[in-house]
Amino acid sequence: MRNDADLIFKFLRSPSPPRLPPLSFNQRVEVGRYTHTLPSGTSLHFDLPKQAGTCFSFIPSAFISPMNGLSGTAAVGSLVNYVGFLTLYAGFFDATLLIFFILVRNGFFGETTVEIYAGVSKILAAVAIVFLIFQLLQLFRLRWTSVKIPEWDGAGQILLLPCRTTHTRLSPKSHTFSYAYLVVGVPVGYRGNVGNMVSVGVKQTSDWTSWFSPSSRLQKGWFDVDASDYLQRQSGELTLREKLDSYLQTQGVDPATYPHAYLVTAARFLCYHFNPVSFWYLYDTHKLLAAMILEVNNTFGERHMYFLKRNHEASCLNYHLQSNPADRENQNAGAINEQANEIPFTQAWPKVFHVSPFNSRQGYYSMTATDPLSPRNRGKPVVDVTIRLSTSEGHDKLVASLHHEGPAIDPFSMTTYQKAKFIGSWGWVGFATAPRILFQARALFFYRQLHVWFRPEPSKGTIARNANPIESQLEKIFRRFLRHLVEKATIPLEISYIASGIAHDTERMLSPKATDGKRSIESLEFKVLTPAFYSRFVYYAHDAEAFFSEMNENCTIWLSNPKVLPALALRKTFPPPLSITNPWEFLAFKCIQRLRRRPDPIERPLTSNAAPRTRQAAVDIRNFRPSFMDAYVLTHEDPATKAAYKECVLKLFLADRIAFGYVSILEVQRFVALAWFAWMLAWPPWRGNC
């Protein structure tokens, strides 16, 4: 267009921009002129460029009525561009994508794609250099300021512990590997920053001005231990000690039994954290190692804690008599107690958590571990743990060990040079953990040709993976729906609802008849074992069927008292037909009704070489009317929740039909289609052809 810029801005900034009359021109005409007069009397002239055919961009279509004055192909093309313009401006991302393609196709980033990539690479390189400089500034910053180290009179101290981990597979085929591994020793209850190297329980805001502030307030160190990475996923900001006490209470143990604790774990480095196993050493009032907690994480985001206790007196006696056979006739209690700190911790327990895809969930573990705070270590913790996996028949299958490699390092006594050298030597180790696991898995599968055990759903005592965005949104709606069912229950009912995949949260729900105190109350613990339950629940048209199927067949929920389910979910009549006045809402729920089908059962073969059980194909002949949860959302939720529910359910159902059941693949498909659509609309009108 050729026009005066000031007049255009007047036109665009007017409070109520007048709607432009339709533009009429013949396809054979090379130049079309349009004149519009503003209320002030000023005239605007729009000259359309030469056309090599019928080609409309989104710019004139936004201001021109697409149908009036046009006929045939011209009207259809203008309408498509107009609708495309409105569609792509439905969200910030869509608008950004469209604007980016407009700039690219008009040569704002250069004439070639290579130039675009080169420019982006320079920007990323500059950002990386700035980030590295800021990290180096952090290394020296606290050396210039005085940071008060919190006093600590408990058991142990914060130390850096260079170690080596070794895995030896004995059957069915032998395989061994060994890697350097870095852990830190942390007294549970300590909070602070030690030499800007290791920090525990430090909450730091992401305010960039803190880099240049002379304040000596606590900052996170290079290696950070965050309580949110351990034990239960609880809401709120709890310390390591508070989370440990909460976990012990769930095991029926008084936290005062173990007043001292020491944690050996892989800390965060540059905000990255992957920790296969952490060791919690629990000490009694005499500071003797009395119990351990093995916190195990797998690559699926699941977590399980093994709480192990030992009979201290029996262990001391057996160890002493093995070392001093002459004392069998005359046992000396004093001599036995003197050797108590030298006795290794030994325990055996059944395996209930899926860790490696090359091992089943059957078998037994046995462990031997030394006390890292034993007096013979002279104040420097020594890590030495050996775990052995045996089959159900008692045959050794795998031996894994973690032992110290070099002396423990006190971060506060390190010089600046020693810190820089240590970070350069050990900082990368944490990032290499996950790639090393994948590399060894490739070797076991392709070279050793071991069978793969498919991941089973987590057991009752396992902490499930984090919920994805769709599951998190559906959990909120399901929680309110369950609360609605409890309020409509026909018997006095109390439900303890335990969510999965979100911050650990337990809600107590009471039916109206349970509050009068006249009748005995039925109790039910409703525990969701995996967040997959929330996405599976919306597939069912009947909630009673969903509860029973997911509990018995798919094991995604656990109910302590299933006999009360009929009073919660069974109804004598169906709800009346729903009345929807919004046509778009009616269309969305009609699509949900048509696409809904009973989810496939969670049934996997045991190993990669085992064929799944053949199941006769069944056709559900029931009429899938809107589900009870659909009805609840339509009649009780606000418009924002309705929109979120429709979006989540439609994504799940469409992904099941056209994206192999993966919403991520559906999002990629949507992005590709949207990018292609934006690319076509972004072709400028002054080019020769479309």
XYZ file of C-alpha atoms in Angstrom:
690
model
C 0.000 0.000 0.000
C 1.065 3.606 -0.603
C -0.351 6.114 1.845
C 0.577 8.766 4.336
C 1.746 7.204 7.650
C 0.138 9.859 9.835
C -3.250 9.333 8.270
C -2.960 5.597 8.681
C -2.193 5.973 12.391
C -5.180 8.298 12.766
C -7.328 5.660 11.187
C -5.990 2.815 13.323
C -6.155 4.807 16.571
C -9.693 6.067 16.156
C -11.945 4.794 19.013
C -14.345 3.078 16.647
C -12.605 2.436 13.341
C -15.269 2.445 10.666
C -15.837 -0.762 8.817
C -14.475 -0.498 5.306
C -16.944 -1.009 2.488
C -16.347 -4.017 0.328
C -13.652 -3.729 -2.298
C -14.746 -4.481 -5.822
C -12.390 -5.027 -8.671
C -12.051 -7.232 -11.674
C -9.339 -9.842 -11.824
C -8.157 -8.383 -15.110
C -7.503 -4.967 -13.579
C -3.838 -4.571 -12.659
C -4.222 -1.820 -10.023
C -7.197 -1.261 -7.728
C -7.668 1.983 -5.788
C -9.819 2.383 -2.701
C -10.653 5.721 -1.074
C -12.050 6.116 2.444
C -13.022 9.359 4.167
C -12.549 9.663 7.955
C -15.102 11.565 10.111
C -12.681 14.510 10.190
C -12.854 14.781 6.437
C -9.422 13.356 5.762
C -9.253 10.909 2.871
C -7.287 7.706 2.874
C -6.142 6.144 -0.402
C -5.262 2.446 -0.693
C -3.520 1.235 -3.842
C -3.538 -2.514 -4.324
C -0.511 -4.019 -6.109
C -0.477 -5.771 -9.428
C -2.034 -9.196 -9.367
C -0.797 -12.105 -11.397
C -3.950 -13.938 -10.457
C -6.298 -13.977 -7.503
C -3.972 -13.741 -4.495
C -5.045 -12.158 -1.203
C -2.851 -11.776 1.880
C -4.155 -11.529 5.408
C -3.515 -7.754 5.539
C -6.214 -6.535 3.121
C -8.515 -9.357 4.211
C -8.439 -8.048 7.766
C -9.954 -4.749 6.691
C -12.037 -5.843 3.749
C -15.294 -7.709 3.923
C -14.457 -11.001 2.270
C -17.762 -11.749 0.630
C -19.437 -8.496 -0.444
C -18.390 -7.325 -3.861
C -16.457 -10.513 -4.661
C -17.630 -13.525 -6.528
C -16.468 -17.019 -7.233
C -12.867 -17.913 -6.528
C -12.024 -14.395 -5.354
C -14.654 -14.479 -2.625
C -13.580 -17.928 -1.425
C -9.906 -16.921 -1.346
C -10.634 -13.746 0.591
C -12.841 -15.609 3.041
C -10.161 -18.263 3.677
C -7.557 -15.603 4.379
C -9.909 -13.667 6.632
C -10.833 -16.754 8.663
C -7.189 -17.799 8.770
C -6.206 -14.392 10.093
C -8.748 -14.592 12.909
C -7.816 -18.197 13.696
C -4.109 -17.565 13.948
C -4.650 -14.598 16.240
C -6.568 -16.738 18.734
C -3.538 -16.965 21.025
C -0.195 -15.334 21.706
C 1.795 -18.239 20.305
C -0.283 -18.337 17.119
C 0.135 -14.605 16.574
C 3.887 -14.829 17.220
C 4.223 -17.681 14.739
C 2.328 -15.776 12.068
C 4.316 -12.559 12.580
C 7.598 -14.494 12.482
C 6.717 -16.089 9.156
C 5.679 -12.716 7.775
C 9.076 -11.294 8.661
C 10.889 -14.327 7.246
C 9.016 -14.342 3.952
C 9.580 -10.631 3.517
C 13.333 -10.901 3.977
C 13.684 -9.208 7.362
C 16.103 -11.914 8.558
C 18.072 -12.218 5.347
C 17.463 -13.835 2.015
C 18.561 -17.357 2.909
C 17.781 -19.833 5.644
C 21.509 -20.197 6.341
C 21.689 -16.540 7.320
C 18.782 -17.003 9.730
C 20.432 -19.987 11.411
C 23.732 -18.117 11.608
C 22.068 -15.178 13.333
C 20.268 -17.392 15.828
C 23.495 -19.288 16.565
C 25.293 -16.029 17.342
C 22.556 -15.005 19.749
C 22.633 -18.364 21.546
C 26.430 -18.252 21.761
C 26.300 -14.768 23.274
C 23.713 -15.874 25.845
C 25.857 -18.893 26.773
C 28.941 -16.719 27.246
C 27.061 -14.250 29.444
C 25.655 -17.107 31.527
C 29.128 -18.597 31.980
C 30.546 -15.227 33.044
C 27.780 -14.804 35.608
C 28.476 -18.274 36.989
C 32.168 -17.455 37.314
C 31.233 -14.258 39.136
C 29.274 -16.359 41.599
C 32.366 -18.433 42.313
C 34.331 -15.362 43.473
C 31.497 -13.215 44.796
C 31.092 -14.702 48.240
C 34.855 -14.818 48.727
C 34.736 -11.013 48.894
C 31.791 -10.842 51.275
C 31.524 -12.322 54.734
C 28.877 -15.004 54.936
C 28.021 -16.176 58.411
C 28.206 -19.961 58.633
C 25.396 -21.308 60.820
C 26.605 -23.077 63.917
C 26.023 -26.825 63.981
C 26.488 -29.068 66.996
C 24.711 -32.136 65.635
C 26.076 -35.308 64.103
C 28.293 -34.970 61.029
C 29.199 -32.055 58.795
C 28.718 -31.050 55.164
C 31.335 -32.708 52.975
C 32.013 -33.384 49.308
C 32.518 -37.126 48.797
C 34.157 -38.237 45.530
C 33.130 -41.861 44.938
C 33.035 -44.605 42.359
C 30.028 -46.718 41.500
C 30.382 -50.239 40.103
C 27.707 -52.521 38.644
C 28.382 -56.181 37.982
C 25.666 -58.280 36.354
C 26.119 -61.987 37.031
C 23.148 -63.518 35.210
C 21.749 -64.306 32.750
C 24.806 -62.732 31.065
C 27.780 -61.055 32.665
C 28.302 -57.325 32.242
C 30.354 -54.846 34.289
C 30.869 -51.102 34.271
C 32.341 -48.559 36.655
C 32.054 -44.766 36.746
C 33.182 -41.861 38.898
C 30.297 -40.483 40.959
C 29.999 -37.478 43.256
C 27.835 -37.335 46.378
C 27.608 -34.922 49.270
C 27.151 -35.692 52.944
C 24.548 -33.503 54.646
C 23.530 -33.471 58.339
C 19.733 -33.555 58.335
C 18.630 -30.379 60.096
C 21.450 -28.152 58.876
C 20.592 -25.085 56.793
C 23.090 -22.782 55.149
C 25.783 -22.275 52.544
C 29.271 -23.693 53.041
C 31.963 -21.847 51.109
C 29.591 -21.164 48.199
C 30.103 -24.813 47.201
C 27.336 -26.724 48.995
C 24.053 -25.233 50.171
C 21.184 -26.867 52.029
C 17.683 -25.484 52.423
C 18.523 -22.111 50.877
C 15.608 -20.412 49.121
C 16.838 -17.883 46.599
C 14.695 -15.635 44.465
C 15.440 -15.263 40.773
C 16.162 -11.552 41.112
C 19.037 -10.640 38.795
C 19.971 -7.681 40.988
C 21.219 -10.119 43.651
C 24.298 -10.675 41.492
C 25.439 -7.117 42.110
C 24.161 -6.642 45.648
C 26.809 -6.316 48.410
C 24.440 -8.040 50.826
C 25.744 -11.160 52.547
C 22.413 -12.941 52.527
C 22.512 -16.635 51.833
C 22.842 -17.714 48.225
C 22.665 -21.161 46.678
C 25.996 -22.861 46.182
C 27.262 -24.716 43.165
C 25.929 -27.964 44.659
C 22.508 -27.525 46.225
C 20.401 -29.932 48.291
C 16.732 -28.975 48.019
C 14.244 -30.673 50.322
C 11.615 -30.706 47.562
C 13.675 -33.355 45.723
C 13.368 -35.932 48.517
C 10.826 -38.234 50.150
C 7.148 -37.305 49.731
C 5.969 -34.720 47.240
C 4.327 -32.518 49.826
C 2.786 -29.116 49.401
C 4.413 -26.274 51.278
C 8.055 -25.599 52.044
C 9.285 -28.282 54.441
C 12.853 -28.859 55.533
C 14.679 -32.164 55.255
C 14.095 -32.844 58.938
C 10.382 -32.079 58.692
C 9.983 -34.342 55.672
C 11.922 -37.105 57.404
C 9.713 -36.849 60.499
C 6.591 -36.931 58.327
C 7.792 -40.045 56.510
C 8.681 -41.841 59.763
C 5.179 -41.170 61.052
C 3.704 -42.848 57.948
C 5.799 -45.898 58.870
C 4.406 -45.929 62.401
C 7.689 -44.749 63.945
C 8.111 -41.953 66.469
C 10.588 -39.425 64.953
C 12.143 -38.976 68.412
C 13.501 -42.513 68.067
C 16.020 -41.204 65.554
C 17.042 -37.691 66.643
C 20.114 -37.667 64.405
C 20.285 -38.325 60.656
C 22.858 -38.000 57.897
C 22.004 -37.870 54.180
C 24.358 -39.045 51.416
C 23.016 -37.946 48.044
C 23.824 -36.483 44.636
C 23.132 -32.742 44.862
C 21.785 -30.369 42.243
C 24.380 -28.762 39.995
C 23.364 -25.739 37.904
C 19.713 -26.566 38.660
C 20.054 -30.092 37.196
C 19.248 -33.089 39.354
C 19.066 -36.811 38.665
C 19.567 -39.023 41.673
C 19.187 -42.809 41.278
C 19.543 -43.523 45.018
C 19.992 -41.551 48.247
C 21.030 -43.031 51.599
C 19.538 -41.780 54.849
C 21.506 -42.909 57.920
C 19.372 -42.737 61.077
C 20.976 -42.664 64.539
C 19.492 -43.266 67.971
C 19.955 -41.118 71.058
C 23.425 -42.679 71.598
C 24.423 -41.715 68.024
C 24.595 -45.340 66.963
C 23.463 -46.280 63.464
C 20.058 -47.881 64.052
C 18.214 -47.668 60.704
C 18.555 -46.621 57.093
C 16.251 -45.336 54.371
C 17.060 -46.126 50.755
C 15.307 -43.609 48.523
C 15.301 -45.050 45.006
C 14.281 -43.186 41.836
C 13.813 -44.704 38.404
C 14.000 -43.056 34.991
C 10.185 -42.871 34.785
C 9.996 -40.296 37.578
C 8.738 -42.753 40.192
C 10.161 -43.075 43.687
C 10.150 -45.674 46.439
C 11.571 -45.646 49.946
C 12.810 -48.776 51.704
C 12.825 -48.285 55.478
C 15.327 -50.719 57.026
C 15.904 -51.357 60.716
C 18.300 -53.726 62.379
C 18.439 -55.567 65.660
C 21.358 -53.657 67.105
C 22.045 -55.902 70.092
C 21.988 -59.101 68.039
C 24.277 -57.587 65.408
C 26.764 -56.438 68.046
C 26.795 -59.835 69.711
C 27.267 -61.778 66.472
C 30.029 -59.480 65.271
C 31.886 -59.632 68.583
C 31.675 -63.419 68.865
C 32.941 -63.850 65.311
C 35.942 -61.658 66.113
C 36.521 -63.103 69.598
C 35.557 -66.789 69.761
C 37.026 -67.043 73.287
C 34.248 -64.829 74.637
C 31.534 -67.352 73.761
C 31.635 -68.745 77.291
C 32.123 -65.400 79.048
C 30.454 -62.614 77.110
C 31.821 -59.172 78.001
C 29.084 -56.559 77.472
C 31.567 -53.698 77.673
C 33.782 -55.113 74.958
C 30.759 -55.724 72.788
C 29.566 -52.097 73.078
C 33.042 -50.755 72.274
C 32.916 -52.467 68.884
C 29.355 -51.350 68.123
C 30.449 -48.497 65.848
C 32.573 -50.833 63.729
C 29.742 -53.199 62.881
C 28.513 -52.818 59.267
C 24.808 -52.344 58.672
C 23.325 -55.455 57.042
C 19.745 -56.056 56.006
C 17.698 -57.963 53.429
C 14.266 -57.116 52.032
C 11.972 -58.009 49.097
C 12.067 -55.985 45.897
C 8.791 -54.176 45.137
C 9.922 -51.305 42.887
C 10.683 -51.352 39.155
C 14.107 -49.809 38.514
C 15.834 -51.433 35.557
C 13.968 -52.641 32.452
C 16.297 -55.654 32.437
C 15.118 -56.900 35.837
C 11.660 -57.942 36.937
C 9.980 -56.617 40.063
C 10.578 -59.929 41.812
C 13.482 -60.997 43.977
C 15.313 -59.808 47.082
C 17.874 -57.192 47.994
C 20.625 -57.520 50.567
C 22.846 -54.666 51.649
C 26.039 -54.119 53.592
C 26.910 -50.531 54.539
C 29.457 -48.943 56.830
C 28.613 -46.150 59.239
C 29.822 -42.878 57.644
C 29.949 -41.171 61.063
C 31.847 -43.928 62.857
C 34.489 -42.562 65.293
C 37.165 -44.572 63.522
C 36.687 -42.312 60.472
C 38.119 -39.412 62.531
C 35.355 -37.042 61.541
C 35.634 -37.688 57.799
C 32.667 -39.737 56.505
C 33.514 -42.823 54.508
C 30.971 -44.137 52.004
C 30.978 -47.876 51.417
C 27.702 -49.496 50.372
C 27.208 -52.809 48.562
C 23.770 -53.955 47.376
C 23.145 -57.418 45.996
C 20.069 -58.417 43.990
C 19.008 -62.078 44.112
C 16.271 -63.945 42.321
C 13.298 -65.445 44.124
C 15.181 -68.760 44.093
C 18.169 -67.196 45.864
C 20.583 -66.934 42.917
C 22.745 -63.826 42.749
C 21.856 -61.633 39.767
C 23.448 -58.226 40.259
C 25.942 -56.551 42.593
C 26.128 -52.758 42.835
C 28.487 -50.784 45.043
C 29.291 -47.197 45.940
C 32.574 -46.556 47.702
C 34.671 -43.478 48.379
C 37.540 -42.622 46.075
C 39.863 -40.255 47.818
C 39.404 -38.292 51.049
C 36.287 -36.343 51.952
C 36.563 -32.594 51.248
C 35.446 -29.798 53.542
C 34.025 -27.067 51.238
C 34.735 -24.263 53.701
C 38.466 -24.972 53.760
C 38.873 -24.918 49.969
C 40.745 -22.103 48.254
C 39.403 -20.391 45.143
C 41.775 -22.383 42.953
C 40.718 -25.655 44.586
C 37.059 -24.805 44.036
C 37.594 -24.021 40.371
C 39.607 -27.204 39.877
C 37.025 -29.320 41.713
C 34.120 -27.905 39.692
C 35.994 -28.526 36.465
C 36.788 -32.115 37.507
C 33.445 -33.151 39.052
C 30.773 -30.698 37.920
C 30.009 -32.624 34.743
C 29.479 -35.957 36.501
C 25.838 -35.293 37.374
C 24.962 -34.445 33.767
C 26.556 -37.712 32.604
C 24.449 -39.972 34.861
C 21.386 -40.266 32.607
C 23.403 -40.649 29.347
C 25.508 -43.344 30.998
C 22.362 -45.243 31.978
C 21.094 -45.080 28.397
C 24.476 -46.143 27.032
C 24.606 -49.222 29.270
C 20.977 -50.036 28.442
C 21.885 -49.984 24.758
C 24.768 -52.364 25.414
C 22.572 -54.778 27.388
C 19.811 -54.791 24.791
C 21.755 -54.875 21.521
C 24.973 -56.664 22.488
C 23.985 -58.810 25.471
C 20.481 -59.304 24.014
C 18.708 -59.251 27.359
C 14.935 -59.252 27.490
C 13.154 -56.045 28.478
C 10.680 -56.122 31.363
C 7.909 -53.625 30.736
C 7.196 -51.190 33.526
C 4.294 -52.256 35.732
C 2.037 -49.720 37.391
C 3.407 -48.554 40.755
C 2.433 -50.399 43.911
C 0.637 -48.859 46.875
C 3.802 -47.758 48.666
C 5.425 -46.159 45.618
C 5.370 -42.449 44.834
C 4.140 -42.055 41.267
C 5.628 -39.849 38.598
C 4.659 -36.200 38.319
C 1.390 -35.567 36.543
C 1.515 -33.956 33.115
C -0.450 -30.722 32.488
C -3.586 -32.525 31.298
C -3.571 -34.911 34.273
C -3.005 -32.022 36.678
C -6.003 -30.155 35.276
C -8.232 -33.236 35.317
C -7.168 -34.003 38.911
C -8.612 -30.700 40.096
C -11.907 -31.403 38.358
C -12.010 -35.025 39.554
C -11.399 -33.916 43.148
C -14.427 -31.608 43.015
C -16.461 -34.306 41.262
C -15.599 -36.811 43.987
C -16.547 -34.249 46.608
C -19.871 -33.838 44.785
C -20.450 -37.603 44.866
C -19.760 -37.715 48.596
C -22.272 -34.940 49.197
C -24.896 -36.991 47.323
C -24.054 -40.271 49.116
C -26.997 -42.081 50.677
C -25.087 -43.368 53.722
C -22.855 -41.752 56.373
C -19.539 -41.801 54.555
C -16.049 -40.501 55.218
C -13.482 -40.567 52.401
C -9.783 -39.885 52.705
C -8.715 -38.922 49.198
C -4.982 -39.195 48.365
C -3.992 -37.679 45.028
C -1.173 -38.881 42.775
C 1.383 -37.043 40.703
C 0.968 -33.699 42.473
C 2.195 -32.292 45.767
C 1.231 -34.783 48.465
C -2.223 -33.750 49.548
C -4.837 -35.684 51.484
C -8.383 -34.377 51.714
C -11.043 -35.608 54.120
C -14.575 -35.613 52.706
C -17.767 -36.174 54.712
C -21.267 -36.852 53.471
C -24.144 -34.841 55.029
C -25.398 -37.888 56.929
C -21.964 -38.369 58.494
C -22.085 -35.030 60.306
C -25.175 -35.627 62.455
C -23.441 -38.254 64.613
C -26.535 -40.493 64.799
C -25.240 -43.450 62.776
C -21.959 -45.257 62.375
C -19.778 -43.862 59.616
C -18.351 -45.944 56.784
C -14.729 -45.042 56.066
C -12.953 -45.314 52.733
C -9.369 -44.501 51.812
C -9.300 -43.580 48.134
C -5.677 -43.616 46.940
C -4.747 -42.901 43.341
C -1.634 -44.919 42.490
C -0.745 -43.259 39.199
C -1.808 -39.972 37.552
C -2.755 -42.013 34.478
C -6.021 -42.685 36.331
C -7.248 -39.126 35.732
C -6.824 -39.329 31.968
C -8.365 -42.810 31.869
C -11.372 -41.863 34.005
C -12.810 -39.460 31.406
C -13.041 -42.304 28.870
C -15.731 -44.039 30.914
C -19.349 -43.045 30.495
C -20.254 -44.512 33.909
C -18.247 -43.636 37.004
C -19.157 -46.865 38.813
C -17.687 -48.862 35.939
C -14.598 -46.662 36.014
C -13.988 -47.212 39.734
C -14.366 -50.992 39.609
C -12.389 -51.433 36.374
C -9.495 -49.210 37.411
C -9.316 -50.887 40.822
C -9.545 -54.542 39.792
C -8.302 -54.727 36.201
C -5.837 -51.875 35.785
C -4.674 -51.242 39.371
C -4.515 -47.469 39.010
C -6.370 -46.856 42.279
C -6.494 -48.564 45.658
C -9.588 -48.601 47.879
C -9.518 -49.700 51.482
C -13.242 -50.496 51.659
C -14.643 -51.252 48.172
C -18.032 -52.338 49.513
C -19.100 -48.703 49.949
C -18.626 -47.944 46.251
C -22.260 -48.716 45.318
C -23.463 -46.090 47.770
C -21.035 -43.620 46.229
C -21.374 -44.242 42.509
C -24.488 -46.295 41.722
C -27.653 -44.347 40.950
C -31.195 -45.498 40.403
C -31.868 -43.108 37.540
C -29.870 -41.278 34.931
C -29.702 -37.498 35.076
C -32.179 -35.631 32.867
C -31.069 -34.549 29.390
C -28.746 -31.583 29.510
C -29.680 -28.250 28.012
C -26.794 -26.372 26.352
C -27.434 -22.926 24.919
C -23.925 -22.241 23.599
C -23.646 -23.821 20.109
C -19.842 -24.192 20.329
C -20.154 -25.861 23.709
C -22.845 -28.163 22.352
C -20.631 -29.093 19.414
C -17.619 -29.787 21.670
C -19.511 -32.080 24.038
C -21.201 -33.778 21.097
C -17.743 -34.583 19.722
C -16.696 -35.874 23.145
C -19.754 -38.097 23.230
C -19.050 -39.482 19.748
C -15.330 -40.057 20.374
C -15.713 -41.606 23.816
C -14.976 -45.291 24.103
C -13.943 -47.562 26.932
C -10.160 -47.403 27.440
C -8.041 -50.410 26.656
C -6.971 -52.391 29.726
C -3.442 -51.890 30.983
C -2.098 -55.241 29.898
C 1.512 -55.704 28.913
C 3.550 -58.819 28.174
C 6.036 -59.610 30.921
C 9.100 -59.303 28.704
C 9.928 -58.114 25.210
C 9.939 -61.666 23.849
C 6.601 -62.671 25.380
C 3.505 -62.322 23.265
C 0.548 -60.536 24.867
C -2.475 -62.564 25.727
C -4.958 -62.802 22.909
C -8.209 -61.113 23.745
C -11.375 -61.444 21.751
C -12.427 -58.135 20.285
C -15.515 -56.805 22.009
C -17.887 -54.150 20.783
C -19.566 -51.952 23.369
C -23.205 -51.692 22.300
C -24.205 -49.282 25.050
C -25.306 -45.797 24.146
C -22.485 -43.503 25.232
C -24.500 -40.546 26.404
C -22.638 -37.732 28.209
C -20.926 -39.155 31.252
C -21.791 -38.187 34.804
C -18.584 -36.195 34.975
C -19.571 -34.354 31.781
C -22.909 -33.536 33.380
C -21.214 -32.336 36.556
C -18.894 -30.020 34.630
C -21.750 -28.585 32.558
C -24.043 -27.924 35.506
C -21.664 -27.025 38.349
C -18.431 -25.577 36.955
C -17.611 -22.082 35.738
C -16.938 -21.276 32.054
C -13.150 -21.354 32.492
C -13.264 -24.870 33.958
C -15.641 -26.010 31.218
C -13.245 -24.744 28.565
C -10.261 -26.432 30.231
C -12.170 -29.704 30.591
C -13.265 -29.681 26.943
C -9.734 -28.992 25.761
C -8.179 -31.752 27.873
C -10.730 -34.408 26.960
C -10.736 -33.591 23.254
C -6.938 -33.729 23.162
C -6.978 -37.159 24.794
C -9.666 -38.530 22.496
C -8.149 -37.108 19.322
C -4.683 -38.337 20.290
C -6.163 -41.788 20.778
C -7.572 -41.727 17.244
C -4.889 -39.997 15.160
C -1.692 -39.742 17.269
C -1.143 -43.274 18.631
C -2.497 -42.188 22.023
C 0.218 -39.569 22.652
C -0.860 -35.987 23.229
C 2.690 -34.832 22.512
C 2.452 -36.261 18.976
C -0.919 -34.540 18.563
C 0.691 -31.240 19.584
C 3.429 -31.764 16.994
C 0.801 -32.481 14.360
C -1.071 -29.336 15.329
C 2.108 -27.263 15.222
C 3.053 -28.548 11.767
C -0.429 -27.823 10.420
C -0.501 -24.401 12.056
C 2.979 -23.529 10.806
C 2.064 -24.539 7.261
C -1.149 -22.505 7.452
C 0.709 -19.465 8.805
C 3.404 -19.847 6.147
C 0.793 -19.802 3.391
C -1.000 -16.787 4.838
C 2.248 -14.894 5.335
C 2.954 -14.598 1.583
C 2.934 -10.857 0.898
C 0.428 -9.478 -1.624
C 3.070 -7.560 -3.566
C 4.851 -10.727 -4.694
C 4.183 -12.013 -8.145
C 2.113 -15.096 -7.227
C 1.062 -17.305 -4.293
